[in-house]
Structure formats: C-alpha cells, structure tokens
C-alpha cells in the first residue's frame, strides 16, 4: 500500500511514484470489498480527462467512489461530478431496462419495458425497411460532445446503418471542429495543448520539462470544463509551484481571471481583433523567434503586413479593452520564455473564429515555443491513436494497413456503404466542403434545412447517442423539435429520459456508465495524448449495456457479415478501437500508461506520415499564410469581421429593441452541458439557470438578485434567474446553457421544462462563416426584463414561434449578410489544389 | 498534539469537491455539511484589482476523518481537493505551513 499521507500532505512537492511499474493492481480485495482502480470517462458526459478513481464494491454494489492518489495527473483529486457518481448510477429515475413506445404516443410518458432482443429487432427492422424503401442515407445518427459515444456515432452511422449522415447538431459545428481544422490546415500535430508535463511519469520533476512562464488563456475556463482532456487545475498547480503567470481573455471576470496577471474583458465576438493586435505588438517590438520563423514557418511577412491594419489603438476601440492594456499584455506574453497558449471554445463559436484560430496558432508558433518545453505541445494526432505501442511512441508512418483502417474505409471495404453514397449523400458538405474535409459528418445547419424541406432528400430515421439537441447544442431547438417529430422512427441510447427522447423517440436502449463497462480513455481524443487510461468495469446496473455492445447487437441484425466476427466488446476494441495501441489486458493492468512523447516532434519526423522532418502541411511548415484556407476560397490570412449580430452590424436593432449583447455557455463544474441536472449533490450547487447582468443594468431595469427574468431575441425567449454581478460589463449579459428540469412533468407541453430556460431558443442557425463553421452562441443580441415566474411552458406548438414573421425578417438579414444563392463552392479535386509558389523541399528545412 | 486543517485560500477555486467528498465519507444527508465552501463575492478594490475569494472550512460535523487517519490515510477533503490547497497535520505543522505562506492562509480546528 502507498503512504497516502505523504502524497497529499505536500502533494505539490511530492513526486508521484505512479505508472504501471510500482502501482497498486487494478483490482484488489480488502476485507469483504473489492477495490477497482479505473480511469473515468463516460457516461456521464465528460471530456476524456481520464481522472483516477478507486471504486469500492461489495456484493456487486458500489459502496464508495474516491480519487486515486496513484494517478499521475489527478493524484487523488476529483471534481464534484465523479464524487457524485454513485448518486448518478443508482438514481431512481435511471432507466435500466430497454423500453418502447408507440409512435402515436410521442410526447407522452407511455413507455413500456421490453427485452433487448425485441428492442434491437425494432431498431434493426426499422433501419432495414427504411434502407430498402428510401436508401440508407435517409438515416441520421446524432452524437453530442465529450462522451465516448463521440467515437461511436460515426461508427453507428457508417458501419451499422451504412449512412454517411452522422450529425453533430450545433450550428456551424462550433465546438472543437474549427480548432481541429485550424490545426490540420496550418500545422498538423493533432491538437495543441499547454505543457503541464502531462505526458511524463515523473510529471513536473521530469528533467525534460520547463514550466511555462506565461499561459495565454483565450475564451476558455479550464478549471470548470477540463477540455478536451486537459486537467484544468494544473494551471493552479503551476501557478503555485512555478509562479506561472496567466493572461486571460474573456468577456467575464472569472475566478481564474482574478488570479491572472492580466484580464482582457473583450466585447463578445471581437476576439480576432485583439489577437491580431497581439501579433502587431510582437512584430513591432520584435518579440519573436526569427530562427523558428525562418526555419519552420511560411508567410510570416504577409501576416505582419496584414496585422498592420489592426494596431492596438484600433483593437481597443473594437474590443472595448484599454489600448495600454493590449500593449502591456502582449509584451508580457512576448517576453515570456517559454510561453504557452490555451485556446478555448470561444474560438469556435464565432463566424470570425477561423481567423481567431489562425492568430492563436501564430502566437503559439512565432514565439518559437511550439512543441517546446513549457510551450504549446503537439500530438501525433494520427487517426486518434496509433501512437503508443509496447509503451513507447511510434512514428505515424508505421501504421499497419487493415488493422488501422478508418471507419469509413471499413464501411466501404465491407460493402456496408457505397462510395457513391459517401461522396454524394452526405448533407451540406457540397455547400461547405471545408467542414466536410475535416469532419465526417453533415454540415448541421444544412441538415436541418434538409429535414424541413425534404431537399436534397427526406430523412426518415434518427438515432441519438450522447445527444439531447432540443435541450442543448441545437440553435432554434423549436425547429429541430418539429423536424424530428416527423421522422418515421427514432431511437436513443442513453441513461435517463430527456426532452428529445420523450418528444421524439420510439425505443430507448439503456447504456452502461463509465464504471459499468471496459474501455479506454485517451486524453484529447488521441489528438495529443497525455496518457492511455483503462476504464475497468466495476459493477453491473440493471440490464444496461455498453455503447459498443449495443452497437454490436444491432450491427449483427443489419450487417451480420461484418459484425458477426466480434463475439465480445474486447474483440471489437482490439480490432477497431485500440488498434495498434497496447492490447486491452496490458492497458487494464497498467491502469495508466503515460504517452511519454518527446518535444520537438517536427524536428524528428514524427508529425509527418512520410517520416520527414517538418509539419504535415503543403509547405512542410507552419502555414501562417494558409494554402488550405485559400483552397476553400477563404482568405489565407486572418482578418477581422464584426459579429453578425452586434452594435456594428445591427446598430438600429440594438438601439431600440435588443440593446444587450448576449453571450452564453460558460462551463459549470457541477454540470456537463445538459447532463447531471437530476443528481442531488450537483443540482444543489446550481438549482436554477442564471443570467449574469451588471448591477447598473439591473438597477435600471428594476431587476434584483434571484428574480426570474425573461430574455428574448428575434428568434424566441426563455427565462432564467438574474445573477447581479460586476463581473460582466454593462450592456452585456451571460446566460447559462442547457438547462432543463428532469423533476418536472415530462409530458408535452411541459416536456421537462425543455423550452423554459434554454438560451439556445434565442440563437439562430445558418449564421455561419464562409467555411460553414461558426455560430452566434458567444455573440448574440437580446433584451431582458423582469418576469413573475417560470411557469410558462414556452411550448413551441402553443407559441407559434416556428417561423413566425419577426424571425423571417432575420432570415432576410442573414441572406444579405451571407447570401445563400452565392455560387456553391465545389470541392477541389486533389490534383487541382493550388500549389505553394515556392514550396520549400522538406530536406532544405533547418534541422 | 491536536490535528488541524490548513487552507491556502488564495487558491481555493470554489469547486465544491471537498463538500461532496466529505458527505460521502461521513455518509450524511444532502443538506448536511462537514466541509462548507464559503464565497466572498467578486468586487473591485479601490485600486481596480479584482477580489473574489472562496474558503473551505470544516463544520462541527468534521472529525478530521479520524477513521481514515487511523488507517494511515488522510482526510477525504484533503485528498480530493482539486487545487490541492487543503493540508492536514498537527496544529504545529499547520502553523509552520501558514508561516511559510505568509498571506491568505488559515488554520481550522473543527
């Protein structure tokens, strides 16, 4: 046994003696209890952080869940969501047997239990019939964010139903996708992350590590959200242990902001102007690494020329941040050695976000600290893995063919989906090929239009795994509600009843939680992995099954030739999930296997599939001037564009009817998006949704702390409670997202209060950037007033808010702003891709 | 020598982990707290700097996890604290920690 006192009594100074060698076994017997060591992922929803758990089990029932002090990243710590996991898995409302409901009873709580065999028959027969009648492409599979099912929803689509149409319903695919695209287009290397020694068994004591002197946290609250696998509190560890300074860019003052050296409180949606000004200052003061720029980047001079249009004086005016603060913060960043960039969701949720991402990639690079100790690390990012074998890294070109076939390749090879279906039936990627080039899904705004209009074809069936779009990621959820109600057949794999299932589904398949199935968690979805964690099955609850087992069961009934080869989840995991990672047994025994990836992978040929040095881009360099964007008819350099809805674009509307700028979606420790609302210990922390409003605004409108208020935009309204706080500027409000009330009546029209407090009712769809990415979730306009209560169901069918006249006016505006009838951008055939004029040979790059 | 908790409340992020970890350990009800996170809400000081403090403190239900400590462990709140700002030891050891920190620290003996 380890000496727990010595670890935690001064954990910051302690070197965790963890890793596979000297650690406690994954399963031990202590008296009449079995203690499992496991790494958490999902369900319930979370990012793949893989926090260490010790699960105590007696007679097949969990008695206690605590942190694992031997876990090298979390070292015994846990956030409230895992600490409340027992309340979640044994919740009386949890659904632990399959259920069905007659189609005519949608919206009514008339579910009846059925067997797994009957439930999966219903699903498979519906799919086969619809495939026969209308074609497999008329089936759509919805996935959400965070959960493991992120990995499975394209597999369900491509391999179980043979459809190319997997759907991430957020307008403009505005979570992670745009940042992945920026990374893929400009430098490769998976996903950039701040260096917190997360890959080394010795962590901060590894001699290779240098702590960052400054971390630039942009549009992100890592302490609450831990995206997308970062352990957010590492920022506090580094601040305390090394004095790491933080520059925080956020429209709100957050608690982390109060511990930051600089907080730049931007007007929502104007970040790109600020980021361009940062580059301006770095170039002006020559706070850049010319050796790195000359050797490893492309287009620096063009970038510097471009940012001349955005000196700090102009950015200050646009962003509402003092000019001298921009100079001061940018100099703090530019003088730091090393510096690191922590970019967040706000990069994605903006129509000008690709350009913000371009600036932030530049800020990671031109300082010379890309993939350097204490800088911004890169991953191999090779097809979500294939990077660890026998405990060590391998280069990306060592892939074994066949064993590493992608889901798409498997679907095509096994005749489950035809190439024609993939290339011509994936909705929206003809209009937005940029989205289609990086993501294997539909373009969601176009998909919604297809559902409503039947063009280019009508959809007949949907599945929901880890997605509750009516309560969470969809903009204009009322339109989605209407469209989904009309499908011939819908089903869901989940743990609790939710608004989308109650309103639309015909079959419910109950899913096992993170401690009820074997699996693997890889931080950052394998795109920049700190470690590979085993999820070990500790208990069985009801008849629940893992996502993979459910997929195998239905797969055997739809495409048996392919699926019959897998008898167990382990068969499938080893074939298609873990691939060339460690065999499952080894992963399990290790519990945590650190990736131990080296720095400077661009110097050692570990980023490029051909094994050459440099970056996997056309020029082999970090493309500050992006040919990839140019190929999608987007400006190859960053530019500033004001938000579609804001004081510059809509001065008259803001003067009169909608005087507030609305931003939304800041993360809470106690909830993962629409999840966890029924867990007592978590709901206690935030019983109601809250909208932040400045005291001066509240005073003027007669709003007091805790009052119910109505918030509305041209698209609809919702109600939340006022939180009067100086942390938000006058004229700006921030609203919580994804709030619904599982304790209320689930029958329509109430539908668990799905439409009462959902801020996305105010958010339009189809306000996308030229590339098809981006939305208005972080920068909308609204008005706000005191309301008496929150008793109004706000049910769309009663309100007539689906396509009411005022919203038509907005559509007209959208058409002017980004005309839909502009020529459709054709995907560019590979051999016609624009070539860089003076493509430097990889061999000539500085070594 | 009696035991105590020391908190570096400069860096208590207000995550509530200690409250739930404590409740799990003591097996007490949803409205009971052996540890409680208090908040001094955000405001700007006269010099413009932002003030916003959380501080976790033990209530009379806290027994400093006598059973865990007896078994060679540490209190549940200390182990689960995400910011690692809670420490457990004798009053003397904790006083030394406070002296070393010199600011925004506190010692609690429940």
Coordinates of C-alpha atoms in Angstrom, one line a residue, chain A residues 12-394:
Chain A
X12 CA 3.0 19.8 -4.8
X13 CA 6.5 18.8 -3.7
X14 CA 5.9 15.1 -4.0
X15 CA 7.0 13.1 -6.9
X16 CA 4.2 10.7 -7.6
X17 CA 5.6 7.2 -7.8
X18 CA 3.0 6.1 -10.3
X19 CA 2.7 4.4 -13.6
X20 CA 2.5 0.8 -14.4
X21 CA 5.5 -0.4 -12.5
X22 CA 5.1 0.1 -8.8
X23 CA 1.4 0.9 -8.7
X24 CA -1.4 -1.0 -6.9
X25 CA -3.1 -3.6 -9.1
X26 CA -6.2 -2.6 -10.9
X27 CA -8.3 -4.9 -8.7
X28 CA -7.6 -5.7 -5.1
X29 CA -9.5 -7.4 -2.3
X30 CA -9.6 -5.6 1.1
X31 CA -11.8 -7.5 3.6
X32 CA -15.2 -8.0 2.0
X33 CA -14.7 -5.2 -0.5
X34 CA -13.1 -5.3 -4.0
X35 CA -11.4 -2.0 -4.9
X36 CA -11.1 -1.2 -8.6
X37 CA -8.7 1.3 -10.0
X38 CA -10.1 2.8 -13.1
X39 CA -10.0 6.0 -15.2
X40 CA -13.2 7.9 -15.7
X41 CA -14.7 8.9 -19.0
X42 CA -18.3 8.5 -19.7
X43 CA -21.3 8.3 -19.3
X44 CA -22.0 10.6 -17.6
X45 CA -20.7 13.1 -20.1
X46 CA -17.2 14.5 -19.7
X47 CA -14.2 15.2 -21.8
X48 CA -11.6 12.4 -22.0
X49 CA -9.6 13.6 -18.9
X50 CA -9.4 10.1 -17.5
X51 CA -9.4 11.1 -13.8
X52 CA -8.3 8.3 -11.5
X53 CA -11.0 6.6 -9.5
X54 CA -10.9 4.0 -6.7
X55 CA -14.3 2.2 -6.7
X56 CA -15.2 0.2 -3.7
X57 CA -17.6 -2.7 -4.4
X58 CA -19.3 -5.0 -2.0
X59 CA -21.7 -7.8 -3.2
X60 CA -21.8 -6.3 -6.7
X61 CA -22.8 -2.8 -5.4
X62 CA -20.7 0.3 -5.2
X63 CA -20.2 1.4 -1.6
X64 CA -17.8 4.3 -2.2
X65 CA -16.1 6.2 -5.0
X66 CA -13.0 8.1 -4.3
X67 CA -10.0 9.6 -6.1
X68 CA -6.9 7.5 -6.9
X69 CA -3.8 9.0 -5.3
X70 CA -1.6 7.0 -7.6
X71 CA -3.0 8.5 -10.7
X72 CA -0.2 10.7 -12.1
X73 CA -2.4 13.6 -13.3
X74 CA -5.2 13.8 -10.8
X75 CA -3.3 12.4 -7.7
X76 CA -6.4 11.7 -5.7
X77 CA -8.4 14.8 -6.7
X78 CA -11.8 14.5 -8.2
X79 CA -14.4 17.0 -9.3
X80 CA -18.0 17.0 -7.9
X81 CA -19.3 15.0 -10.9
X82 CA -17.3 11.9 -10.2
X83 CA -17.7 12.4 -6.4
X84 CA -21.5 12.2 -7.0
X85 CA -21.2 9.2 -9.4
X86 CA -22.9 6.9 -7.0
X87 CA -26.0 9.2 -6.9
X88 CA -25.9 9.1 -10.7
X89 CA -25.6 5.4 -11.4
X90 CA -28.2 4.4 -8.7
X91 CA -30.6 7.3 -9.3
X92 CA -34.2 6.1 -9.0
X93 CA -35.0 7.8 -12.4
X94 CA -32.3 6.0 -14.2
X95 CA -33.6 3.7 -17.0
X96 CA -32.1 0.3 -16.6
X97 CA -34.2 -1.8 -19.0
X98 CA -35.0 -1.3 -22.7
X99 CA -38.3 0.4 -23.4
X100 CA -40.5 1.0 -26.4
X101 CA -43.4 3.3 -27.1
X102 CA -46.0 3.5 -29.9
X103 CA -45.2 6.2 -32.5
X104 CA -48.6 7.8 -31.9
X105 CA -47.6 8.3 -28.2
X106 CA -44.6 10.5 -28.9
X107 CA -44.5 13.3 -26.3
X108 CA -46.4 11.2 -23.8
X109 CA -45.0 9.2 -20.9
X110 CA -46.4 5.9 -22.2
X111 CA -43.2 3.8 -22.3
X112 CA -43.3 0.1 -21.7
X113 CA -40.4 -2.2 -20.9
X114 CA -39.3 -4.8 -23.4
X115 CA -36.5 -7.3 -23.9
X116 CA -33.1 -6.4 -25.5
X117 CA -34.0 -8.7 -28.3
X118 CA -37.3 -7.0 -29.1
X119 CA -35.8 -3.6 -28.7
X120 CA -32.9 -4.3 -31.1
X121 CA -35.3 -6.0 -33.5
X122 CA -37.4 -2.9 -33.6
X123 CA -34.4 -0.8 -34.4
X124 CA -32.8 -3.1 -37.0
X125 CA -36.1 -3.8 -38.7
X126 CA -36.9 -0.1 -39.0
X127 CA -33.4 0.5 -40.4
X128 CA -33.7 -2.3 -42.9
X129 CA -37.1 -1.3 -44.1
X130 CA -36.2 2.4 -44.4
X131 CA -33.0 1.4 -46.2
X132 CA -35.0 -0.8 -48.6
X133 CA -37.6 1.9 -49.3
X134 CA -35.7 5.2 -49.2
X135 CA -32.0 4.3 -49.1
X136 CA -29.6 4.2 -46.1
X137 CA -28.7 7.8 -46.4
X138 CA -32.1 8.8 -45.0
X139 CA -31.0 7.6 -41.6
X140 CA -29.1 10.1 -39.4
X141 CA -27.1 9.4 -36.2
X142 CA -26.8 12.2 -33.7
X143 CA -23.8 12.4 -31.4
X144 CA -23.0 15.1 -28.8
X145 CA -19.8 16.3 -27.3
X146 CA -17.5 14.8 -24.8
X147 CA -18.8 11.3 -24.2
X148 CA -17.1 8.2 -25.5
X149 CA -20.0 8.0 -28.0
X150 CA -18.2 10.7 -29.9
X151 CA -16.1 7.8 -31.1
X152 CA -19.1 5.6 -31.8
X153 CA -21.7 7.8 -33.6
X154 CA -19.9 7.8 -37.0
X155 CA -19.4 4.0 -36.5
X156 CA -23.1 3.5 -35.9
X157 CA -23.8 5.6 -39.0
X158 CA -21.2 4.1 -41.3
X159 CA -21.0 0.5 -40.1
X160 CA -24.4 -0.3 -38.6
X161 CA -26.7 1.6 -40.9
X162 CA -24.5 2.4 -44.0
X163 CA -25.4 6.1 -43.9
X164 CA -22.8 8.9 -44.3
X165 CA -25.1 11.2 -42.3
X166 CA -23.8 11.4 -38.7
X167 CA -24.9 14.7 -37.1
X168 CA -23.3 17.0 -34.6
X169 CA -26.3 19.4 -34.3
X170 CA -24.6 22.5 -33.1
X171 CA -24.9 25.3 -35.6
X172 CA -21.7 25.6 -37.6
X173 CA -20.2 22.5 -36.0
X174 CA -18.9 25.1 -33.5
X175 CA -17.1 23.0 -30.9
X176 CA -13.6 21.7 -31.4
X177 CA -14.2 21.3 -35.2
X178 CA -13.0 24.7 -36.1
X179 CA -9.9 24.4 -33.9
X180 CA -9.2 21.0 -35.3
X181 CA -9.5 22.5 -38.8
X182 CA -7.1 25.3 -38.0
X183 CA -4.6 22.8 -36.6
X184 CA -5.0 20.4 -39.6
X185 CA -4.7 23.2 -42.2
X186 CA -1.9 25.2 -40.6
X187 CA 0.4 22.8 -38.9
X188 CA -0.9 19.3 -38.2
X189 CA 0.1 17.8 -34.9
X190 CA -3.3 16.7 -33.6
X191 CA -4.4 19.4 -31.2
X192 CA -2.1 21.9 -29.4
X193 CA -2.2 22.0 -25.6
X194 CA -0.4 23.8 -22.9
X195 CA 2.6 21.9 -21.5
X196 CA 1.9 20.8 -17.9
X197 CA 4.3 17.8 -18.1
X198 CA 1.2 15.6 -18.6
X199 CA 3.0 13.0 -20.7
X200 CA 5.8 12.1 -18.3
X201 CA 5.6 9.5 -15.5
X202 CA 7.6 11.9 -13.3
X203 CA 5.4 14.9 -14.3
X204 CA 6.9 18.2 -13.2
X205 CA 10.1 16.5 -12.0
X206 CA 11.0 15.2 -15.4
X207 CA 14.2 16.9 -16.4
X208 CA 12.9 17.5 -19.9
X209 CA 10.2 19.8 -18.6
X210 CA 10.4 23.5 -18.2
X211 CA 7.3 25.3 -16.7
X212 CA 5.6 27.9 -18.9
X213 CA 6.3 31.4 -17.7
X214 CA 3.1 32.8 -19.1
X215 CA 0.0 31.0 -20.3
X216 CA -2.4 32.9 -22.5
X217 CA -5.9 31.5 -21.7
X218 CA -8.2 32.6 -24.5
X219 CA -12.0 32.1 -24.4
X220 CA -11.8 29.2 -22.0
X221 CA -12.4 28.3 -18.4
X222 CA -10.3 25.2 -17.9
X223 CA -10.9 24.9 -14.2
X224 CA -14.5 24.2 -14.7
X225 CA -14.5 22.4 -18.1
X226 CA -11.3 20.4 -18.4
X227 CA -11.5 20.5 -22.2
X228 CA -10.6 18.5 -24.2
X229 CA -8.7 16.3 -21.8
X230 CA -6.6 18.9 -20.1
X231 CA -6.7 18.7 -16.3
X232 CA -7.7 22.3 -15.7
X233 CA -6.4 22.7 -12.1
X234 CA -2.9 22.1 -13.4
X235 CA -2.9 25.8 -14.1
X236 CA -3.2 26.4 -10.4
X237 CA -0.6 23.8 -9.6
X238 CA 1.9 25.5 -12.0
X239 CA 1.0 29.0 -10.6
X240 CA 1.7 27.9 -7.1
X241 CA 4.7 25.8 -7.8
X242 CA 6.4 27.8 -10.5
X243 CA 4.8 31.2 -10.4
X244 CA 3.3 30.7 -13.9
X245 CA 1.5 33.9 -15.0
X246 CA -1.8 33.9 -16.7
X247 CA -3.2 36.3 -19.3
X248 CA -7.0 35.7 -19.6
X249 CA -9.1 36.9 -22.5
X250 CA -12.8 36.6 -21.6
X251 CA -15.9 38.9 -21.6
X252 CA -16.4 37.9 -18.0
X253 CA -14.1 38.2 -15.0
X254 CA -13.9 34.6 -13.8
X255 CA -12.3 33.4 -10.6
X256 CA -9.3 32.4 -12.6
X257 CA -9.3 35.9 -14.0
X258 CA -8.9 37.3 -10.5
X259 CA -5.8 35.2 -10.2
X260 CA -4.5 36.3 -13.5
X261 CA -1.9 38.9 -14.2
X262 CA -4.0 40.4 -17.0
X263 CA -7.7 40.1 -17.8
X264 CA -8.8 41.5 -21.1
X265 CA -12.5 41.8 -20.9
X266 CA -13.4 41.9 -24.6
X267 CA -16.8 42.6 -26.2
X268 CA -18.1 39.2 -27.1
X269 CA -17.2 38.1 -30.6
X270 CA -14.4 40.6 -31.2
X271 CA -11.5 38.5 -30.1
X272 CA -9.9 38.3 -33.6
X273 CA -9.2 42.0 -33.5
X274 CA -7.4 41.6 -30.2
X275 CA -5.4 38.6 -31.3
X276 CA -4.3 40.5 -34.5
X277 CA -3.2 43.3 -32.2
X278 CA -1.2 40.9 -30.1
X279 CA 0.7 39.8 -33.3
X280 CA 1.1 43.5 -34.2
X281 CA 2.8 44.2 -30.8
X282 CA 5.1 41.1 -31.1
X283 CA 6.2 42.2 -34.5
X284 CA 6.5 45.8 -33.5
X285 CA 8.7 45.0 -30.6
X286 CA 10.4 42.1 -32.4
X287 CA 9.5 39.7 -29.6
X288 CA 9.6 36.7 -32.0
X289 CA 11.9 33.8 -32.6
X290 CA 13.4 34.5 -36.1
X291 CA 15.2 31.2 -36.2
X292 CA 12.0 29.3 -35.8
X293 CA 10.1 31.7 -38.2
X294 CA 12.8 31.3 -40.9
X295 CA 13.2 27.6 -40.5
X296 CA 9.7 26.3 -39.8
X297 CA 7.0 28.8 -40.8
X298 CA 5.6 30.1 -44.0
X299 CA 4.1 33.5 -44.6
X300 CA 5.3 35.5 -41.6
X301 CA 5.9 38.7 -43.6
X302 CA 2.5 38.5 -45.1
X303 CA 1.0 38.0 -41.7
X304 CA 2.8 41.0 -40.2
X305 CA 1.7 43.1 -43.2
X306 CA -1.9 42.1 -42.6
X307 CA -1.9 42.9 -38.9
X308 CA -0.7 46.4 -39.7
X309 CA -4.4 47.1 -40.2
X310 CA -5.1 46.2 -36.5
X311 CA -2.8 48.3 -34.3
X312 CA -3.7 48.1 -30.5
X313 CA -5.4 51.5 -30.9
X314 CA -8.0 50.1 -33.3
X315 CA -8.4 46.8 -31.5
X316 CA -9.0 48.8 -28.3
X317 CA -11.9 50.6 -29.9
X318 CA -13.4 47.4 -31.4
X319 CA -13.0 45.2 -28.3
X320 CA -13.6 47.7 -25.5
X321 CA -10.2 47.0 -23.9
X322 CA -7.8 49.8 -23.0
X323 CA -5.1 50.3 -25.6
X324 CA -2.3 50.4 -23.0
X325 CA -3.5 47.1 -21.6
X326 CA -3.2 45.4 -25.0
X327 CA 0.4 46.7 -25.3
X328 CA 1.2 45.6 -21.7
X329 CA -0.4 42.1 -22.0
X330 CA 1.1 41.4 -25.4
X331 CA 4.5 42.4 -24.2
X332 CA 4.1 40.2 -21.1
X333 CA 3.3 37.3 -23.4
X334 CA 6.1 38.2 -25.9
X335 CA 8.8 38.5 -23.3
X336 CA 7.9 35.2 -21.6
X337 CA 10.3 32.3 -22.1
X338 CA 8.6 30.0 -22.5
X339 CA 5.0 31.0 -23.3
X340 CA 2.0 28.8 -24.0
X341 CA -1.4 29.2 -25.5
X342 CA -4.6 27.6 -24.1
X343 CA -7.3 28.2 -26.7
X344 CA -11.0 27.6 -25.9
X345 CA -14.4 27.1 -27.3
X346 CA -14.9 30.8 -28.0
X347 CA -12.6 30.3 -30.9
X348 CA -15.2 28.0 -32.5
X349 CA -18.4 29.8 -31.6
X350 CA -17.9 32.8 -33.8
X351 CA -18.3 33.5 -37.5
X352 CA -14.8 35.1 -37.3
X353 CA -13.4 32.2 -35.3
X354 CA -11.3 30.6 -38.0
X355 CA -9.4 33.9 -38.2
X356 CA -9.0 33.9 -34.4
X357 CA -7.7 30.4 -34.6
X358 CA -5.2 31.5 -37.2
X359 CA -3.9 34.2 -35.0
X360 CA -3.6 31.9 -32.0
X361 CA -1.7 29.3 -34.0
X362 CA 0.6 32.2 -35.0
X363 CA 1.0 33.2 -31.3
X364 CA 1.9 29.6 -30.4
X365 CA 4.5 29.5 -33.3
X366 CA 6.3 32.8 -33.8
X367 CA 7.5 32.8 -30.3
X368 CA 9.4 29.6 -31.0
X369 CA 7.7 27.6 -28.3
X370 CA 5.6 25.3 -30.4
X371 CA 6.1 21.7 -29.1
X372 CA 8.9 23.1 -26.9
X373 CA 9.2 22.5 -23.1
X374 CA 6.8 24.8 -21.4
X375 CA 5.3 25.9 -24.6
X376 CA 2.3 24.5 -26.6
X377 CA 2.7 20.8 -27.2
X378 CA 1.6 18.9 -30.2
X379 CA 0.4 15.3 -30.6
X380 CA 0.9 12.8 -33.2
X381 CA -2.7 13.2 -34.0
X382 CA -2.7 10.2 -36.3
X383 CA -6.2 8.8 -36.7
X384 CA -7.0 9.1 -33.0
X385 CA -4.1 6.9 -31.8
X386 CA -1.6 4.6 -33.3
X387 CA 1.0 6.4 -31.3
X388 CA 1.7 4.0 -28.4
X389 CA 3.0 0.5 -28.9
X390 CA 4.7 -1.5 -26.2
X391 CA 4.7 1.6 -24.0
X392 CA 6.6 3.7 -26.4
X393 CA 5.8 6.1 -29.2
X394 CA 6.0 5.1 -32.9

